[in-house]
């Protein structure tokens, strides 16, 4: 299983965004991370609700809109 780390792209498997791809922007602790998705704003998410994929991307900016654009480009 791919590591839970900043820049790791994941698929949400629970909650109202289930099935959506997102990227980890911050590891909060051993249970929670902060994620940003193309259609969701940045939010705290339980690691159990994420399915990491092989893809990663570099987080170059603190700006959520920039991260969303980069994520869309990586997923395109």
C-alpha positions as CSV (number, residue, x, y, z in Angstrom):
1,X,0.0,0.0,0.0
2,X,1.4,3.4,-0.9
3,X,2.5,5.6,2.0
4,X,0.3,8.4,3.5
5,X,2.5,11.4,2.8
6,X,2.2,15.0,1.6
7,X,1.7,15.0,-2.2
8,X,0.1,11.5,-2.3
9,X,-3.0,11.4,-4.4
10,X,-5.8,9.4,-2.8
11,X,-9.4,8.4,-3.6
12,X,-12.0,9.1,-0.9
13,X,-13.8,5.9,0.0
14,X,-16.3,7.4,2.6
15,X,-18.3,10.5,3.2
16,X,-20.1,12.7,0.7
17,X,-17.0,13.0,-1.6
18,X,-16.6,9.2,-1.9
19,X,-15.0,8.3,-5.2
20,X,-13.4,11.7,-5.7
21,X,-9.6,12.1,-6.0
22,X,-7.8,14.4,-3.7
23,X,-4.2,15.1,-2.7
24,X,-2.7,15.2,0.8
25,X,-1.4,18.7,1.7
26,X,-0.6,18.1,5.4
27,X,-0.3,15.1,7.7
28,X,-1.9,16.2,11.0
29,X,-1.3,13.1,13.1
30,X,-1.5,9.3,12.8
31,X,-5.2,9.4,12.1
32,X,-5.9,12.6,10.2
33,X,-4.6,14.4,7.1
34,X,-5.6,17.6,5.3
35,X,-6.7,17.0,1.8
36,X,-7.6,19.2,-1.2
37,X,-9.6,17.9,-4.2
38,X,-10.6,19.3,-7.5
39,X,-14.2,19.7,-6.4
40,X,-13.8,20.0,-2.7
41,X,-12.2,22.6,-0.5
42,X,-9.3,21.6,1.8
43,X,-10.6,19.7,4.8
44,X,-9.4,17.4,7.5
45,X,-10.0,13.7,6.6
46,X,-9.6,10.5,8.5
47,X,-6.9,8.3,6.9
48,X,-9.3,5.3,7.1
49,X,-11.5,7.2,4.6
50,X,-8.7,7.4,2.0
51,X,-7.4,4.9,-0.5
52,X,-3.9,6.1,-1.6
53,X,-3.0,5.5,-5.2
54,X,0.5,5.1,-6.8
55,X,0.5,8.7,-8.1
56,X,2.1,11.6,-6.3
57,X,2.5,15.3,-7.1
58,X,4.7,18.0,-5.8
59,X,3.0,20.6,-3.6
60,X,4.6,23.8,-4.7
61,X,2.2,26.3,-3.2
62,X,0.2,27.0,-0.1
63,X,-2.6,28.4,-2.3
64,X,-5.5,25.9,-2.5
65,X,-6.6,27.1,-5.9
66,X,-3.0,26.5,-7.3
67,X,-3.0,23.0,-5.7
68,X,-6.4,22.3,-7.3
69,X,-5.1,23.4,-10.8
70,X,-2.0,21.2,-10.4
71,X,-4.1,18.2,-9.3
72,X,-6.3,18.6,-12.3
73,X,-3.3,18.7,-14.6
74,X,-1.8,15.6,-13.0
75,X,-5.1,13.7,-13.3
76,X,-5.8,14.8,-16.8
